[in-house]
Amino acid sequence: MGHGGMSYQLKTVRLIMILVNVIFFLIGAILLGEGIDLLVSGRFQNFTEFMSNVQSSNNTQKNVLSDEILYIIMIIPGFILLSIGFFGCSGALTQMQCILFTYSFTIGINLIFQMIIIIILIIFPSKLKENFIFIIRVLIRDQYKGPLEKNLQLTSYLWDLIMYQLKCCGIESKNDFDITNNWDRTNPWWTNSMAIENKNFKYPLTCCPINNISNKNWHLSQKVISCALQGNDIYEIGCYKKLIDIFYSSQVTIFIVISFIIIIEMTALIFVLVIYNRNQMDRIHHIMEELPPPYPTRTRMNNANLYFQI
């Protein structure tokens, strides 16, 4: 009766684990599908076409490549969650020890990593901000090449995309672009009839409000060029402040999502450990049943009688 009761409990645990991993699987499938949809439909196509058309035509392939890399990066989390859900369901159904152990190890490492990040964010917010801003400033100084660079790199492309999408400039302000080692600031629209101070850009074009992108009119207005040259109507807010504003405006939703993910992961880890431990106990039980007793019953009785006779 006891063993039958445990079997019923084990079936319940397996069912809950399957449901938990189905949630993982569905979340991963949604993220993966969203990434593939971005890759196929190209929701950032306006920015990509803008980058391709304001530059020389031989740079188009570079932009498209960077765009595809961005979508692939967005697909990776979905693929990971999809794989976790698949292996979790497989482990719960087949109860193979290797799958259960690998699954529990992966979930455990992921939980530890998430907890470390949360603790760092709570205990060292100012230090984290300082280091983050310092790293981004170094990247801008050493790797940013501007939106008109022919040999565009992913880091530079992503930073232009962030400033374009968030409508911000630099990590803290427009002054972050005062020192850049690899940015060719030459204004391609400059002619000898223009003032010499208009020969070089002071700020990236993506720091300026480019309102005609939605109309597919790729000829930049003099207002936009003047913004990049002199800073007129430039985005004054830094991207770090913009990200913080977005976070605080959606902090309840973010907290609910993070809490939900951690609870689901902890539930999955507990149940997979229960199943793994139960399988180990069953295997030990079967091994013990197959072992012969140390003495036959008749031999034990004879030995007992001999003892009492003595």
CSV table of C-alpha atoms in Angstrom, one decimal:
chain,number,residue,atom,x,y,z
A,1,MET,CA,0.0,0.0,0.0
A,2,GLY,CA,2.8,2.4,0.9
A,3,HIS,CA,4.6,1.7,-2.4
A,4,GLY,CA,1.4,2.2,-4.3
A,5,GLY,CA,0.8,5.5,-2.5
A,6,MET,CA,4.3,6.7,-3.5
A,7,SER,CA,3.6,5.7,-7.1
A,8,TYR,CA,0.5,7.9,-7.1
A,9,GLN,CA,2.5,10.8,-5.7
A,10,LEU,CA,5.3,10.2,-8.2
A,11,LYS,CA,2.8,10.3,-11.0
A,12,THR,CA,1.4,13.6,-9.7
A,13,VAL,CA,5.0,15.1,-9.5
A,14,ARG,CA,5.7,13.9,-13.0
A,15,LEU,CA,2.5,15.6,-14.2
A,16,ILE,CA,3.3,18.9,-12.5
A,17,MET,CA,6.9,18.7,-14.0
A,18,ILE,CA,5.5,18.1,-17.4
A,19,LEU,CA,3.2,21.1,-17.1
A,20,VAL,CA,6.0,23.3,-15.9
A,21,ASN,CA,8.2,22.3,-18.8
A,22,VAL,CA,5.3,22.8,-21.2
A,23,ILE,CA,5.3,26.4,-20.0
A,24,PHE,CA,9.1,26.6,-20.6
A,25,PHE,CA,8.5,25.1,-24.1
A,26,LEU,CA,5.7,27.6,-25.0
A,27,ILE,CA,7.7,30.6,-23.8
A,28,GLY,CA,10.7,29.5,-25.8
A,29,ALA,CA,8.6,28.8,-28.8
A,30,ILE,CA,7.1,32.3,-28.6
A,31,LEU,CA,10.5,34.0,-28.3
A,32,LEU,CA,11.9,31.8,-31.1
A,33,GLY,CA,9.0,32.6,-33.3
A,34,GLU,CA,9.2,36.3,-32.6
A,35,GLY,CA,12.9,36.2,-33.4
A,36,ILE,CA,12.3,34.4,-36.7
A,37,ASP,CA,9.5,36.8,-37.5
A,38,LEU,CA,11.9,39.7,-36.9
A,39,LEU,CA,14.4,38.0,-39.2
A,40,VAL,CA,11.9,37.4,-42.0
A,41,SER,CA,9.8,40.6,-41.8
A,42,GLY,CA,12.5,42.9,-40.5
A,43,ARG,CA,10.7,45.3,-38.2
A,44,PHE,CA,13.9,47.4,-38.0
A,45,GLN,CA,13.9,47.7,-41.8
A,46,ASN,CA,13.4,51.4,-41.7
A,47,PHE,CA,16.7,51.8,-39.8
A,48,THR,CA,18.5,49.3,-42.0
A,49,GLU,CA,17.3,50.9,-45.2
A,50,PHE,CA,18.3,54.3,-43.8
A,51,MET,CA,21.8,53.1,-43.0
A,52,SER,CA,22.1,51.5,-46.4
A,53,ASN,CA,20.8,54.5,-48.4
A,54,VAL,CA,22.7,57.3,-46.7
A,55,GLN,CA,25.9,55.4,-47.2
A,56,SER,CA,27.6,54.3,-50.4
A,57,SER,CA,26.0,51.3,-52.1
A,58,ASN,CA,28.9,48.9,-51.3
A,59,ASN,CA,28.1,49.0,-47.6
A,60,THR,CA,24.6,47.6,-47.9
A,61,GLN,CA,25.7,44.0,-47.4
A,62,LYS,CA,27.5,45.0,-44.2
A,63,ASN,CA,24.3,46.5,-42.8
A,64,VAL,CA,22.1,43.5,-43.7
A,65,LEU,CA,24.7,41.2,-42.1
A,66,SER,CA,24.6,43.2,-38.9
A,67,ASP,CA,20.8,43.2,-38.9
A,68,GLU,CA,20.7,39.5,-39.3
A,69,ILE,CA,23.2,39.0,-36.4
A,70,LEU,CA,20.9,41.1,-34.2
A,71,TYR,CA,17.9,38.9,-35.0
A,72,ILE,CA,20.0,35.8,-34.3
A,73,ILE,CA,21.0,37.1,-30.9
A,74,MET,CA,17.3,37.6,-30.1
A,75,ILE,CA,16.6,34.0,-31.2
A,76,ILE,CA,19.1,32.4,-28.8
A,77,PRO,CA,17.1,32.8,-25.6
A,78,GLY,CA,14.0,31.3,-27.2
A,79,PHE,CA,16.0,28.3,-28.4
A,80,ILE,CA,17.5,27.8,-24.9
A,81,LEU,CA,14.1,27.8,-23.2
A,82,LEU,CA,12.7,25.6,-25.9
A,83,SER,CA,15.4,23.1,-25.3
A,84,ILE,CA,15.0,23.2,-21.6
A,85,GLY,CA,11.3,22.5,-21.9
A,86,PHE,CA,11.8,19.7,-24.3
A,87,PHE,CA,14.4,17.9,-22.2
A,88,GLY,CA,12.4,18.5,-19.0
A,89,CYS,CA,9.3,16.8,-20.6
A,90,SER,CA,11.5,14.0,-22.0
A,91,GLY,CA,13.1,13.4,-18.6
A,92,ALA,CA,9.7,13.4,-16.8
A,93,LEU,CA,8.2,10.9,-19.3
A,94,THR,CA,11.2,8.6,-19.8
A,95,GLN,CA,12.7,9.1,-16.3
A,96,MET,CA,16.2,8.5,-17.8
A,97,GLN,CA,18.7,9.3,-15.2
A,98,CYS,CA,21.2,11.1,-17.5
A,99,ILE,CA,18.4,13.4,-18.8
A,100,LEU,CA,17.1,14.2,-15.3
A,101,PHE,CA,20.6,14.9,-14.0
A,102,THR,CA,21.6,17.1,-17.0
A,103,TYR,CA,18.2,19.0,-16.7
A,104,SER,CA,18.6,19.6,-12.9
A,105,PHE,CA,22.2,20.7,-13.3
A,106,THR,CA,21.2,23.2,-16.1
A,107,ILE,CA,18.3,24.6,-14.1
A,108,GLY,CA,20.5,24.8,-10.9
A,109,ILE,CA,23.3,26.7,-12.7
A,110,ASN,CA,20.8,29.1,-14.3
A,111,LEU,CA,19.1,29.8,-10.9
A,112,ILE,CA,22.5,30.5,-9.3
A,113,PHE,CA,23.5,32.8,-12.1
A,114,GLN,CA,20.2,34.7,-11.9
A,115,MET,CA,20.5,35.0,-8.1
A,116,ILE,CA,24.0,36.4,-8.4
A,117,ILE,CA,22.8,39.0,-10.8
A,118,ILE,CA,19.9,40.0,-8.6
A,119,ILE,CA,22.1,40.3,-5.5
A,120,ILE,CA,24.6,42.4,-7.4
A,121,LEU,CA,21.8,44.7,-8.7
A,122,ILE,CA,20.4,45.1,-5.2
A,123,ILE,CA,23.7,45.5,-3.2
A,124,PHE,CA,25.9,47.4,-5.7
A,125,PRO,CA,23.7,49.5,-7.9
A,126,SER,CA,25.9,52.6,-7.9
A,127,LYS,CA,29.1,50.5,-8.6
A,128,LEU,CA,27.3,48.6,-11.3
A,129,LYS,CA,26.2,51.9,-12.9
A,130,GLU,CA,29.7,53.3,-12.8
A,131,ASN,CA,31.3,50.2,-14.3
A,132,PHE,CA,28.6,49.9,-17.0
A,133,ILE,CA,29.0,53.5,-18.1
A,134,PHE,CA,32.7,53.2,-18.1
A,135,ILE,CA,32.6,50.1,-20.3
A,136,ILE,CA,30.2,51.8,-22.8
A,137,ARG,CA,32.3,54.9,-23.0
A,138,VAL,CA,35.4,52.8,-23.7
A,139,LEU,CA,33.4,51.0,-26.5
A,140,ILE,CA,32.3,54.3,-28.0
A,141,ARG,CA,35.9,55.7,-27.8
A,142,ASP,CA,37.6,52.7,-29.3
A,143,GLN,CA,35.0,50.9,-31.5
A,144,TYR,CA,32.3,53.4,-32.6
A,145,LYS,CA,32.7,54.2,-36.3
A,146,GLY,CA,29.6,56.2,-37.0
A,147,PRO,CA,26.6,55.4,-39.2
A,148,LEU,CA,28.4,56.4,-42.4
A,149,GLU,CA,31.4,53.9,-42.0
A,150,LYS,CA,31.8,51.6,-45.0
A,151,ASN,CA,33.3,48.8,-42.9
A,152,LEU,CA,30.6,48.8,-40.3
A,153,GLN,CA,31.0,46.6,-37.3
A,154,LEU,CA,28.3,45.0,-35.2
A,155,THR,CA,29.1,47.1,-32.0
A,156,SER,CA,28.9,50.3,-33.9
A,157,TYR,CA,25.7,49.3,-35.7
A,158,LEU,CA,24.0,48.2,-32.5
A,159,TRP,CA,24.9,51.5,-30.8
A,160,ASP,CA,23.4,53.5,-33.7
A,161,LEU,CA,20.3,51.3,-33.6
A,162,ILE,CA,19.9,51.9,-29.8
A,163,MET,CA,20.2,55.6,-30.2
A,164,TYR,CA,17.8,55.6,-33.1
A,165,GLN,CA,15.2,53.5,-31.4
A,166,LEU,CA,15.3,55.1,-27.9
A,167,LYS,CA,15.9,58.6,-29.2
A,168,CYS,CA,18.9,59.2,-27.0
A,169,CYS,CA,22.5,60.2,-27.5
A,170,GLY,CA,25.6,58.7,-25.9
A,171,ILE,CA,25.5,56.6,-22.7
A,172,GLU,CA,25.2,59.7,-20.5
A,173,SER,CA,25.1,62.7,-22.9
A,174,LYS,CA,26.1,63.9,-26.4
A,175,ASN,CA,29.5,64.7,-24.9
A,176,ASP,CA,30.4,61.0,-24.9
A,177,PHE,CA,31.3,61.5,-28.6
A,178,ASP,CA,33.9,64.2,-28.0
A,179,ILE,CA,36.7,61.6,-28.1
A,180,THR,CA,36.4,58.8,-30.6
A,181,ASN,CA,39.5,57.0,-32.1
A,182,ASN,CA,37.9,55.3,-35.1
A,183,TRP,CA,35.1,57.5,-36.2
A,184,ASP,CA,35.7,59.3,-39.5
A,185,ARG,CA,33.7,62.5,-38.9
A,186,THR,CA,34.0,63.7,-42.5
A,187,ASN,CA,30.7,65.3,-43.8
A,188,PRO,CA,30.1,63.6,-47.2
A,189,TRP,CA,27.8,66.5,-48.2
A,190,TRP,CA,30.4,69.2,-47.6
A,191,THR,CA,31.5,71.3,-50.6
A,192,ASN,CA,34.1,74.1,-50.9
A,193,SER,CA,31.3,76.7,-50.9
A,194,MET,CA,30.4,75.7,-47.3
A,195,ALA,CA,32.1,76.9,-44.1
A,196,ILE,CA,35.1,74.9,-43.0
A,197,GLU,CA,33.5,74.2,-39.6
A,198,ASN,CA,30.8,72.2,-41.4
A,199,LYS,CA,33.4,69.8,-42.8
A,200,ASN,CA,33.3,67.4,-39.9
A,201,PHE,CA,30.4,66.0,-37.9
A,202,LYS,CA,30.4,66.7,-34.2
A,203,TYR,CA,27.7,64.2,-33.3
A,204,PRO,CA,26.3,61.1,-35.0
A,205,LEU,CA,23.3,61.4,-37.3
A,206,THR,CA,21.5,58.9,-35.2
A,207,CYS,CA,21.5,61.4,-32.3
A,208,CYS,CA,19.3,63.6,-34.3
A,209,PRO,CA,15.5,63.4,-34.9
A,210,ILE,CA,15.2,61.9,-38.4
A,211,ASN,CA,11.5,62.4,-38.9
A,212,ASN,CA,11.4,61.5,-42.6
A,213,ILE,CA,12.4,57.9,-42.1
A,214,SER,CA,8.8,56.6,-42.1
A,215,ASN,CA,8.2,58.3,-45.4
A,216,LYS,CA,11.1,56.5,-47.0
A,217,ASN,CA,12.6,59.8,-48.0
A,218,TRP,CA,16.3,59.1,-47.6
A,219,HIS,CA,17.6,62.5,-48.5
A,220,LEU,CA,18.6,64.0,-45.2
A,221,SER,CA,17.3,67.5,-44.6
A,222,GLN,CA,19.6,70.4,-43.8
A,223,LYS,CA,18.1,70.4,-40.4
A,224,VAL,CA,19.3,66.9,-39.6
A,225,ILE,CA,22.8,67.6,-41.0
A,226,SER,CA,22.9,70.8,-39.0
A,227,CYS,CA,22.0,68.8,-35.9
A,228,ALA,CA,24.9,66.4,-36.5
A,229,LEU,CA,27.3,69.3,-37.2
A,230,GLN,CA,26.3,71.8,-34.5
A,231,GLY,CA,24.0,70.0,-32.1
A,232,ASN,CA,20.8,71.8,-33.0
A,233,ASP,CA,17.8,69.9,-31.8
A,234,ILE,CA,20.0,66.9,-30.7
A,235,TYR,CA,18.7,64.4,-28.2
A,236,GLU,CA,19.9,65.7,-24.9
A,237,ILE,CA,19.1,62.6,-22.8
A,238,GLY,CA,21.6,59.8,-22.5
A,239,CYS,CA,20.7,56.3,-23.3
A,240,TYR,CA,21.4,55.1,-19.7
A,241,LYS,CA,18.8,57.5,-18.3
A,242,LYS,CA,16.4,56.5,-21.1
A,243,LEU,CA,16.8,52.8,-20.2
A,244,ILE,CA,16.3,53.6,-16.5
A,245,ASP,CA,13.1,55.6,-17.3
A,246,ILE,CA,11.8,52.6,-19.3
A,247,PHE,CA,12.6,50.3,-16.5
A,248,TYR,CA,10.8,52.3,-13.8
A,249,SER,CA,7.8,52.8,-16.1
A,250,SER,CA,7.5,49.0,-16.5
A,251,GLN,CA,9.0,47.9,-13.2
A,252,VAL,CA,5.8,46.1,-12.0
A,253,THR,CA,5.6,44.1,-15.2
A,254,ILE,CA,9.3,43.3,-15.1
A,255,PHE,CA,9.1,42.2,-11.4
A,256,ILE,CA,6.1,39.9,-12.2
A,257,VAL,CA,7.9,38.4,-15.2
A,258,ILE,CA,11.1,37.8,-13.3
A,259,SER,CA,9.3,36.4,-10.2
A,260,PHE,CA,7.3,34.1,-12.4
A,261,ILE,CA,10.3,32.8,-14.2
A,262,ILE,CA,12.2,32.1,-11.0
A,263,ILE,CA,9.2,30.4,-9.4
A,264,ILE,CA,8.8,28.2,-12.4
A,265,GLU,CA,12.5,27.3,-12.5
A,266,MET,CA,12.5,26.5,-8.7
A,267,THR,CA,9.4,24.3,-9.1
A,268,ALA,CA,10.9,22.5,-12.0
A,269,LEU,CA,14.2,21.9,-10.1
A,270,ILE,CA,12.4,20.6,-7.0
A,271,PHE,CA,10.2,18.2,-8.9
A,272,VAL,CA,13.0,16.9,-11.1
A,273,LEU,CA,15.1,16.2,-7.9
A,274,VAL,CA,12.1,14.4,-6.4
A,275,ILE,CA,11.8,12.2,-9.5
A,276,TYR,CA,15.5,11.6,-9.6
A,277,ASN,CA,15.7,10.7,-5.9
A,278,ARG,CA,12.6,8.4,-6.2
A,279,ASN,CA,14.2,6.5,-9.2
A,280,GLN,CA,17.4,6.1,-7.2
A,281,MET,CA,15.4,4.6,-4.3
A,282,ASP,CA,13.5,2.3,-6.6
A,283,ARG,CA,16.7,1.1,-8.2
A,284,ILE,CA,18.3,0.4,-4.7
A,285,HIS,CA,15.0,-1.4,-3.7
A,286,HIS,CA,15.1,-3.7,-6.7
A,287,ILE,CA,18.8,-4.4,-6.2
A,288,MET,CA,18.2,-5.4,-2.6
A,289,GLU,CA,15.3,-7.7,-3.6
A,290,GLU,CA,17.4,-9.5,-6.1
A,291,LEU,CA,20.2,-10.2,-3.5
A,292,PRO,CA,20.0,-13.6,-1.7
A,293,PRO,CA,19.6,-13.6,2.1
A,294,PRO,CA,22.8,-14.1,4.0
A,295,TYR,CA,21.6,-17.5,5.4
A,296,PRO,CA,18.7,-19.8,4.4
A,297,THR,CA,15.8,-20.0,6.8
A,298,ARG,CA,16.5,-23.6,7.7
A,299,THR,CA,20.1,-22.9,8.4
A,300,ARG,CA,19.2,-20.0,10.8
A,301,MET,CA,16.8,-22.2,12.7
A,302,ASN,CA,19.3,-25.0,13.1
A,303,ASN,CA,21.9,-22.5,14.3
A,304,ALA,CA,19.5,-21.1,16.8
A,305,ASN,CA,18.7,-24.6,18.1
A,306,LEU,CA,22.3,-25.4,18.4
A,307,TYR,CA,22.9,-22.3,20.4
A,308,PHE,CA,20.2,-23.1,22.9
A,309,GLN,CA,21.5,-26.7,23.2
A,310,ILE,CA,24.9,-25.4,24.1
